[in-house]
PDB file of C-alpha atoms and ligand atoms in Angstrom:
ATOM      1  CA  MET A   1     -52.536  38.667 -17.836  1.00  0.00           C
ATOM      2  CA  ASN A   2     -52.374  37.004 -21.224  1.00  0.00           C
ATOM      3  CA  LEU A   3     -49.695  34.355 -21.303  1.00  0.00           C
ATOM      4  CA  PRO A   4     -48.221  33.400 -24.663  1.00  0.00           C
ATOM      5  CA  PRO A   5     -49.408  30.012 -25.917  1.00  0.00           C
ATOM      6  CA  VAL A   6     -47.258  27.119 -24.855  1.00  0.00           C
ATOM      7  CA  ARG A   7     -45.144  25.910 -27.710  1.00  0.00           C
ATOM      8  CA  ILE A   8     -44.671  22.211 -27.936  1.00  0.00           C
ATOM      9  CA  ILE A   9     -41.198  21.590 -29.253  1.00  0.00           C
ATOM     10  CA  PRO A  10     -41.235  18.446 -31.365  1.00  0.00           C
ATOM     11  CA  GLN A  11     -39.113  15.828 -29.707  1.00  0.00           C
ATOM     12  CA  THR A  12     -36.080  14.807 -31.659  1.00  0.00           C
ATOM     13  CA  VAL A  13     -35.072  11.202 -31.249  1.00  0.00           C
ATOM     14  CA  PRO A  14     -32.555  11.054 -28.434  1.00  0.00           C
ATOM     15  CA  LEU A  15     -32.591   7.301 -27.927  1.00  0.00           C
ATOM     16  CA  ALA A  16     -30.663   6.241 -30.983  1.00  0.00           C
ATOM     17  CA  GLU A  17     -28.111   7.409 -33.470  1.00  0.00           C
ATOM     18  CA  THR A  18     -27.241   6.326 -36.987  1.00  0.00           C
ATOM     19  CA  LEU A  19     -24.772   3.499 -36.910  1.00  0.00           C
ATOM     20  CA  PHE A  20     -24.599   2.420 -40.544  1.00  0.00           C
ATOM     21  CA  SER A  21     -26.078   4.587 -43.283  1.00  0.00           C
ATOM     22  CA  GLN A  22     -27.751   3.375 -46.462  1.00  0.00           C
ATOM     23  CA  GLU A  23     -24.636   4.260 -48.404  1.00  0.00           C
ATOM     24  CA  GLN A  24     -22.359   2.375 -46.018  1.00  0.00           C
ATOM     25  CA  ILE A  25     -24.639  -0.666 -46.189  1.00  0.00           C
ATOM     26  CA  ARG A  26     -24.777  -0.582 -49.994  1.00  0.00           C
ATOM     27  CA  HIS A  27     -21.008  -0.244 -50.244  1.00  0.00           C
ATOM     28  CA  ARG A  28     -20.267  -3.026 -47.742  1.00  0.00           C
ATOM     29  CA  ILE A  29     -22.717  -5.399 -49.405  1.00  0.00           C
ATOM     30  CA  GLY A  30     -20.965  -4.786 -52.729  1.00  0.00           C
ATOM     31  CA  GLU A  31     -17.657  -5.768 -51.105  1.00  0.00           C
ATOM     32  CA  LEU A  32     -19.172  -8.885 -49.541  1.00  0.00           C
ATOM     33  CA  ALA A  33     -20.647  -9.990 -52.872  1.00  0.00           C
ATOM     34  CA  ILE A  34     -17.250  -9.693 -54.565  1.00  0.00           C
ATOM     35  CA  GLN A  35     -15.590 -11.642 -51.753  1.00  0.00           C
ATOM     36  CA  ILE A  36     -18.208 -14.405 -51.844  1.00  0.00           C
ATOM     37  CA  GLU A  37     -17.997 -14.699 -55.624  1.00  0.00           C
ATOM     38  CA  GLU A  38     -14.216 -15.060 -55.468  1.00  0.00           C
ATOM     39  CA  ASP A  39     -14.623 -17.967 -53.045  1.00  0.00           C
ATOM     40  CA  LEU A  40     -17.224 -19.818 -55.111  1.00  0.00           C
ATOM     41  CA  GLU A  41     -16.113 -22.670 -57.316  1.00  0.00           C
ATOM     42  CA  GLY A  42     -18.491 -22.632 -60.225  1.00  0.00           C
ATOM     43  CA  SER A  43     -21.780 -24.162 -59.233  1.00  0.00           C
ATOM     44  CA  PRO A  44     -24.532 -21.823 -57.994  1.00  0.00           C
ATOM     45  CA  PRO A  45     -24.644 -21.474 -54.228  1.00  0.00           C
ATOM     46  CA  ILE A  46     -27.726 -21.610 -52.042  1.00  0.00           C
ATOM     47  CA  PHE A  47     -28.195 -18.520 -49.905  1.00  0.00           C
ATOM     48  CA  LEU A  48     -30.132 -19.747 -46.930  1.00  0.00           C
ATOM     49  CA  ALA A  49     -31.683 -16.843 -45.076  1.00  0.00           C
ATOM     50  CA  VAL A  50     -32.801 -17.137 -41.470  1.00  0.00           C
ATOM     51  CA  LEU A  51     -36.141 -15.358 -41.079  1.00  0.00           C
ATOM     52  CA  LYS A  52     -37.075 -12.712 -40.448  1.00  0.00           C
ATOM     53  CA  GLY A  53     -34.342 -10.165 -39.817  1.00  0.00           C
ATOM     54  CA  SER A  54     -32.093 -11.157 -42.728  1.00  0.00           C
ATOM     55  CA  VAL A  55     -34.566 -10.548 -45.571  1.00  0.00           C
ATOM     56  CA  MET A  56     -33.407  -7.010 -46.417  1.00  0.00           C
ATOM     57  CA  PHE A  57     -29.793  -8.101 -46.330  1.00  0.00           C
ATOM     58  CA  LEU A  58     -30.503 -11.154 -48.477  1.00  0.00           C
ATOM     59  CA  ALA A  59     -32.435  -9.103 -51.021  1.00  0.00           C
ATOM     60  CA  ASP A  60     -29.625  -6.586 -51.454  1.00  0.00           C
ATOM     61  CA  LEU A  61     -26.829  -9.153 -51.301  1.00  0.00           C
ATOM     62  CA  VAL A  62     -28.248 -11.409 -54.022  1.00  0.00           C
ATOM     63  CA  ARG A  63     -28.804  -8.390 -56.248  1.00  0.00           C
ATOM     64  CA  ALA A  64     -25.139  -7.495 -55.832  1.00  0.00           C
ATOM     65  CA  MET A  65     -24.092 -10.977 -57.020  1.00  0.00           C
ATOM     66  CA  LYS A  66     -23.195 -11.444 -60.695  1.00  0.00           C
ATOM     67  CA  GLY A  67     -23.755 -15.203 -61.035  1.00  0.00           C
ATOM     68  CA  GLN A  68     -26.739 -17.438 -60.375  1.00  0.00           C
ATOM     69  CA  VAL A  69     -27.810 -17.801 -56.756  1.00  0.00           C
ATOM     70  CA  ASP A  70     -30.517 -20.054 -55.367  1.00  0.00           C
ATOM     71  CA  ILE A  71     -32.330 -18.718 -52.325  1.00  0.00           C
ATOM     72  CA  ASP A  72     -34.256 -20.442 -49.594  1.00  0.00           C
ATOM     73  CA  PHE A  73     -35.455 -19.626 -46.106  1.00  0.00           C
ATOM     74  CA  LEU A  74     -35.725 -21.206 -42.747  1.00  0.00           C
ATOM     75  CA  SER A  75     -37.437 -20.008 -39.658  1.00  0.00           C
ATOM     76  CA  ILE A  76     -36.545 -20.960 -36.141  1.00  0.00           C
ATOM     77  CA  SER A  77     -37.961 -20.413 -32.736  1.00  0.00           C
ATOM     78  CA  SER A  78     -35.590 -19.788 -29.845  1.00  0.00           C
ATOM     79  CA  TYR A  79     -36.573 -20.680 -26.344  1.00  0.00           C
ATOM     80  CA  ALA A  80     -35.663 -17.891 -23.938  1.00  0.00           C
ATOM     81  CA  ALA A  81     -35.701 -18.011 -20.156  1.00  0.00           C
ATOM     82  CA  ALA A  82     -35.749 -14.745 -18.200  1.00  0.00           C
ATOM     83  CA  GLY A  83     -35.280 -12.914 -21.488  1.00  0.00           C
ATOM     84  CA  GLU A  84     -32.023 -14.695 -22.249  1.00  0.00           C
ATOM     85  CA  ARG A  85     -31.436 -17.223 -25.014  1.00  0.00           C
ATOM     86  CA  THR A  86     -30.853 -20.752 -23.855  1.00  0.00           C
ATOM     87  CA  GLY A  87     -29.587 -22.334 -27.062  1.00  0.00           C
ATOM     88  CA  VAL A  88     -32.750 -24.425 -27.262  1.00  0.00           C
ATOM     89  CA  VAL A  89     -33.793 -23.827 -30.843  1.00  0.00           C
ATOM     90  CA  ARG A  90     -36.486 -25.429 -32.971  1.00  0.00           C
ATOM     91  CA  ILE A  91     -36.943 -25.225 -36.744  1.00  0.00           C
ATOM     92  CA  VAL A  92     -40.467 -24.017 -37.476  1.00  0.00           C
ATOM     93  CA  LYS A  93     -40.029 -23.665 -41.260  1.00  0.00           C
ATOM     94  CA  ASP A  94     -37.436 -25.824 -42.902  1.00  0.00           C
ATOM     95  CA  VAL A  95     -35.395 -25.422 -46.072  1.00  0.00           C
ATOM     96  CA  GLU A  96     -37.175 -26.642 -49.204  1.00  0.00           C
ATOM     97  CA  ILE A  97     -34.187 -27.086 -51.540  1.00  0.00           C
ATOM     98  CA  LEU A  98     -32.073 -30.217 -51.066  1.00  0.00           C
ATOM     99  CA  ILE A  99     -28.754 -28.940 -49.735  1.00  0.00           C
ATOM    100  CA  GLU A 100     -26.783 -32.186 -50.078  1.00  0.00           C
ATOM    101  CA  GLY A 101     -23.713 -31.642 -52.244  1.00  0.00           C
ATOM    102  CA  ARG A 102     -24.386 -27.911 -52.588  1.00  0.00           C
ATOM    103  CA  ASP A 103     -22.426 -24.832 -51.553  1.00  0.00           C
ATOM    104  CA  VAL A 104     -24.585 -23.348 -48.816  1.00  0.00           C
ATOM    105  CA  ILE A 105     -24.191 -19.892 -47.302  1.00  0.00           C
ATOM    106  CA  VAL A 106     -26.312 -19.183 -44.239  1.00  0.00           C
ATOM    107  CA  ILE A 107     -27.434 -15.556 -44.282  1.00  0.00           C
ATOM    108  CA  GLU A 108     -27.980 -14.038 -40.840  1.00  0.00           C
ATOM    109  CA  ASP A 109     -28.834 -10.529 -39.774  1.00  0.00           C
ATOM    110  CA  ILE A 110     -26.975 -10.806 -36.470  1.00  0.00           C
ATOM    111  CA  VAL A 111     -24.825 -13.208 -34.505  1.00  0.00           C
ATOM    112  CA  ASP A 112     -25.158 -12.324 -30.864  1.00  0.00           C
ATOM    113  CA  THR A 113     -24.676 -15.116 -28.305  1.00  0.00           C
ATOM    114  CA  GLY A 114     -23.897 -17.450 -31.214  1.00  0.00           C
ATOM    115  CA  LEU A 115     -26.278 -20.087 -29.867  1.00  0.00           C
ATOM    116  CA  THR A 116     -28.730 -19.955 -32.770  1.00  0.00           C
ATOM    117  CA  LEU A 117     -26.046 -20.189 -35.398  1.00  0.00           C
ATOM    118  CA  ALA A 118     -24.271 -23.025 -33.600  1.00  0.00           C
ATOM    119  CA  PHE A 119     -27.505 -25.006 -33.574  1.00  0.00           C
ATOM    120  CA  LEU A 120     -28.185 -24.258 -37.242  1.00  0.00           C
ATOM    121  CA  LEU A 121     -24.714 -25.272 -38.376  1.00  0.00           C
ATOM    122  CA  ARG A 122     -24.910 -28.535 -36.443  1.00  0.00           C
ATOM    123  CA  THR A 123     -28.292 -29.295 -37.984  1.00  0.00           C
ATOM    124  CA  LEU A 124     -27.389 -28.334 -41.553  1.00  0.00           C
ATOM    125  CA  GLN A 125     -24.081 -30.201 -41.435  1.00  0.00           C
ATOM    126  CA  THR A 126     -25.944 -33.498 -40.935  1.00  0.00           C
ATOM    127  CA  ARG A 127     -27.498 -32.944 -44.387  1.00  0.00           C
ATOM    128  CA  ASN A 128     -24.112 -33.165 -46.112  1.00  0.00           C
ATOM    129  CA  PRO A 129     -23.758 -29.908 -48.008  1.00  0.00           C
ATOM    130  CA  LYS A 130     -20.596 -29.657 -50.118  1.00  0.00           C
ATOM    131  CA  THR A 131     -19.601 -26.547 -48.201  1.00  0.00           C
ATOM    132  CA  LEU A 132     -21.373 -24.677 -45.414  1.00  0.00           C
ATOM    133  CA  ARG A 133     -20.494 -21.071 -44.782  1.00  0.00           C
ATOM    134  CA  VAL A 134     -21.973 -18.149 -42.879  1.00  0.00           C
ATOM    135  CA  CYS A 135     -22.501 -14.536 -43.850  1.00  0.00           C
ATOM    136  CA  THR A 136     -23.869 -12.189 -41.222  1.00  0.00           C
ATOM    137  CA  LEU A 137     -24.770  -8.554 -41.585  1.00  0.00           C
ATOM    138  CA  ILE A 138     -23.866  -7.790 -37.963  1.00  0.00           C
ATOM    139  CA  ASP A 139     -21.387  -9.510 -35.715  1.00  0.00           C
ATOM    140  CA  LYS A 140     -21.925  -8.545 -32.077  1.00  0.00           C
ATOM    141  CA  PRO A 141     -19.127 -10.262 -30.191  1.00  0.00           C
ATOM    142  CA  VAL A 142     -19.732  -8.663 -26.800  1.00  0.00           C
ATOM    143  CA  ARG A 143     -22.460 -11.156 -25.806  1.00  0.00           C
ATOM    144  CA  ARG A 144     -20.937 -14.257 -27.364  1.00  0.00           C
ATOM    145  CA  ILE A 145     -21.411 -17.532 -25.480  1.00  0.00           C
ATOM    146  CA  VAL A 146     -20.302 -19.948 -28.207  1.00  0.00           C
ATOM    147  CA  GLU A 147     -18.101 -19.206 -31.213  1.00  0.00           C
ATOM    148  CA  PRO A 148     -19.524 -20.724 -34.381  1.00  0.00           C
ATOM    149  CA  PRO A 149     -17.368 -20.050 -37.454  1.00  0.00           C
ATOM    150  CA  ILE A 150     -18.382 -16.959 -39.421  1.00  0.00           C
ATOM    151  CA  ASP A 151     -16.970 -16.529 -42.913  1.00  0.00           C
ATOM    152  CA  TYR A 152     -18.306 -13.124 -43.961  1.00  0.00           C
ATOM    153  CA  VAL A 153     -19.165 -10.193 -41.700  1.00  0.00           C
ATOM    154  CA  GLY A 154     -20.820  -6.972 -42.797  1.00  0.00           C
ATOM    155  CA  PHE A 155     -20.237  -4.873 -39.702  1.00  0.00           C
ATOM    156  CA  VAL A 156     -18.933  -5.485 -36.188  1.00  0.00           C
ATOM    157  CA  THR A 157     -20.532  -3.593 -33.331  1.00  0.00           C
ATOM    158  CA  ASP A 158     -21.387  -3.969 -29.663  1.00  0.00           C
ATOM    159  CA  SER A 159     -24.386  -1.651 -29.986  1.00  0.00           C
ATOM    160  CA  TYR A 160     -28.022  -2.669 -29.801  1.00  0.00           C
ATOM    161  CA  VAL A 161     -28.861  -2.433 -33.509  1.00  0.00           C
ATOM    162  CA  VAL A 162     -32.267  -1.645 -34.976  1.00  0.00           C
ATOM    163  CA  GLY A 163     -33.286  -1.102 -38.607  1.00  0.00           C
ATOM    164  CA  TYR A 164     -32.609  -2.656 -42.024  1.00  0.00           C
ATOM    165  CA  GLY A 165     -34.322  -5.875 -40.953  1.00  0.00           C
ATOM    166  CA  LEU A 166     -33.443  -5.806 -37.274  1.00  0.00           C
ATOM    167  CA  ASP A 167     -36.447  -5.118 -35.087  1.00  0.00           C
ATOM    168  CA  PHE A 168     -37.345  -3.867 -31.668  1.00  0.00           C
ATOM    169  CA  LYS A 169     -40.503  -5.640 -30.549  1.00  0.00           C
ATOM    170  CA  GLY A 170     -41.451  -6.152 -34.195  1.00  0.00           C
ATOM    171  CA  ARG A 171     -40.894  -2.532 -35.154  1.00  0.00           C
ATOM    172  CA  TYR A 172     -38.411  -0.710 -37.395  1.00  0.00           C
ATOM    173  CA  ARG A 173     -37.460  -3.553 -39.720  1.00  0.00           C
ATOM    174  CA  ASN A 174     -38.351  -1.226 -42.603  1.00  0.00           C
ATOM    175  CA  LEU A 175     -35.988   1.533 -41.516  1.00  0.00           C
ATOM    176  CA  PRO A 176     -33.610   1.628 -44.514  1.00  0.00           C
ATOM    177  CA  TYR A 177     -30.497   2.089 -42.388  1.00  0.00           C
ATOM    178  CA  MET A 178     -29.294   0.932 -38.961  1.00  0.00           C
ATOM    179  CA  VAL A 179     -29.315   2.835 -35.709  1.00  0.00           C
ATOM    180  CA  GLY A 180     -27.641   2.020 -32.425  1.00  0.00           C
ATOM    181  CA  VAL A 181     -29.998   2.293 -29.475  1.00  0.00           C
ATOM    182  CA  ASP A 182     -28.311   4.246 -26.677  1.00  0.00           C
ATOM    183  CA  ASP A 183     -30.986   3.680 -24.045  1.00  0.00           C
ATOM    184  CA  VAL A 184     -32.603   0.278 -24.481  1.00  0.00           C
ATOM    185  CA  ALA A 185     -34.554   0.567 -21.205  1.00  0.00           C
ATOM    186  CA  ALA A 186     -36.141   3.817 -22.368  1.00  0.00           C
ATOM    187  CA  LEU A 187     -37.068   2.260 -25.703  1.00  0.00           C
ATOM    188  CA  ALA A 188     -38.544  -0.748 -23.918  1.00  0.00           C
ATOM    189  CA  ALA A 189     -40.693   1.641 -21.913  1.00  0.00           C
ATOM    190  CA  ASP A 190     -41.871   3.346 -25.116  1.00  0.00           C
ATOM    191  CA  PRO A 191     -41.250   1.021 -28.077  1.00  0.00           C
ATOM    192  CA  ASP A 192     -42.730   3.542 -30.524  1.00  0.00           C
ATOM    193  CA  ALA A 193     -40.226   6.217 -29.542  1.00  0.00           C
ATOM    194  CA  LEU A 194     -38.198   5.774 -32.723  1.00  0.00           C
ATOM    195  CA  LYS A 195     -41.218   6.072 -35.007  1.00  0.00           C
ATOM    196  CA  PRO A 196     -40.218   9.585 -36.185  1.00  0.00           C
ATOM    197  CA  LEU A 197     -37.214   7.978 -37.861  1.00  0.00           C
ATOM    198  CA  LEU A 198     -39.529   6.061 -40.195  1.00  0.00           C
ATOM    199  CA  HIS A 199     -40.981   9.330 -41.454  1.00  0.00           C
ATOM    200  CA  GLY A 200     -37.657  11.084 -41.974  1.00  0.00           C
ATOM    201  CA  ALA A 201     -36.072  10.576 -45.351  1.00  0.00           C
ATOM    202  CA  ASP A 202     -32.582  11.531 -44.237  1.00  0.00           C
ATOM    203  CA  GLU A 203     -30.768   9.396 -41.718  1.00  0.00           C
ATOM    204  CA  ASP A 204     -28.081  11.885 -40.911  1.00  0.00           C
TER     205      ASP A 204
HETATM  206  C1  PRP B   1     -31.786 -13.089 -34.505  1.00  0.00           C
HETATM  207  C2  PRP B   1     -30.887 -13.636 -35.598  1.00  0.00           C
HETATM  208  C3  PRP B   1     -30.454 -14.955 -35.089  1.00  0.00           C
HETATM  209  C4  PRP B   1     -30.457 -14.761 -33.596  1.00  0.00           C
HETATM  210  C5  PRP B   1     -29.060 -14.551 -33.148  1.00  0.00           C
HETATM  211  O1  PRP B   1     -33.069 -13.586 -34.682  1.00  0.00           O
HETATM  212  O2  PRP B   1     -31.551 -13.770 -36.825  1.00  0.00           O
HETATM  213  O3  PRP B   1     -31.350 -15.973 -35.499  1.00  0.00           O
HETATM  214  O4  PRP B   1     -31.219 -13.583 -33.303  1.00  0.00           O
HETATM  215  O5  PRP B   1     -28.994 -14.493 -31.757  1.00  0.00           O
HETATM  216  P1  PRP B   1     -28.017 -15.420 -30.928  1.00  0.00           P
HETATM  217  O6  PRP B   1     -26.669 -15.314 -31.563  1.00  0.00           O
HETATM  218  O7  PRP B   1     -28.048 -14.804 -29.546  1.00  0.00           O
HETATM  219  O8  PRP B   1     -28.554 -16.815 -30.932  1.00  0.00           O
HETATM  220  P2  PRP B   1     -34.319 -13.059 -33.840  1.00  0.00           P
HETATM  221  O9  PRP B   1     -34.625 -14.013 -32.742  1.00  0.00           O
HETATM  222  O10 PRP B   1     -34.093 -11.634 -33.454  1.00  0.00           O
HETATM  223  O11 PRP B   1     -35.504 -13.207 -34.868  1.00  0.00           O
HETATM  224  P3  PRP B   1     -35.919 -12.270 -36.096  1.00  0.00           P
HETATM  225  O12 PRP B   1     -34.776 -12.292 -37.071  1.00  0.00           O
HETATM  226  O13 PRP B   1     -37.140 -12.932 -36.632  1.00  0.00           O
HETATM  227  O14 PRP B   1     -36.165 -10.891 -35.530  1.00  0.00           O
END
């Protein structure tokens, strides 16, 4: 008996769903830029981006600003024990611009436990900026351990967010929108499972 050939049905991506679309991100960043500009008092601020996840956000945010903005970067390494952050943080690439007397806005992709940001604010405060504020793309309050002050928030969510700078094991930073991962354990077992999203032009 001749059996019909087995058809392989391409797997859709069941592990994640769109959380914030490109249009929502663009719109929210426009609102944040207006809000930040209203709060500035003349002199150009320094947008200090924490590598690596915040680079997409920084790039779009500064382009939404009307006035002059200086940008700089710092990179930190967080010590984790049993997969959990400990709050032990080390600067591995420091700011190059002198921040003393300047209006500084720390640009983060996500505030999760809050430990990294708390460390950064303590460290930067010792350098006597005129003002020190924080702008984060994502605020994820559900896992908060400490509550550093956050001045500007793009989106609030409890989801595990990937895309638009936020990675999963180094992947998906270049996804132009953000997805919420429904099954993190399944993605950990197959970190490439969301790869089809990178090939699809439409997020919805
Ligand atoms: C993210 C983010 C913060 C930190 C926040 O960095 O940029 O630095 O996690 O987490 P916390 O509130 O629990 O301290 P990550 O370690 O993911 O590095 P990356 O941006 O280079 O991916």
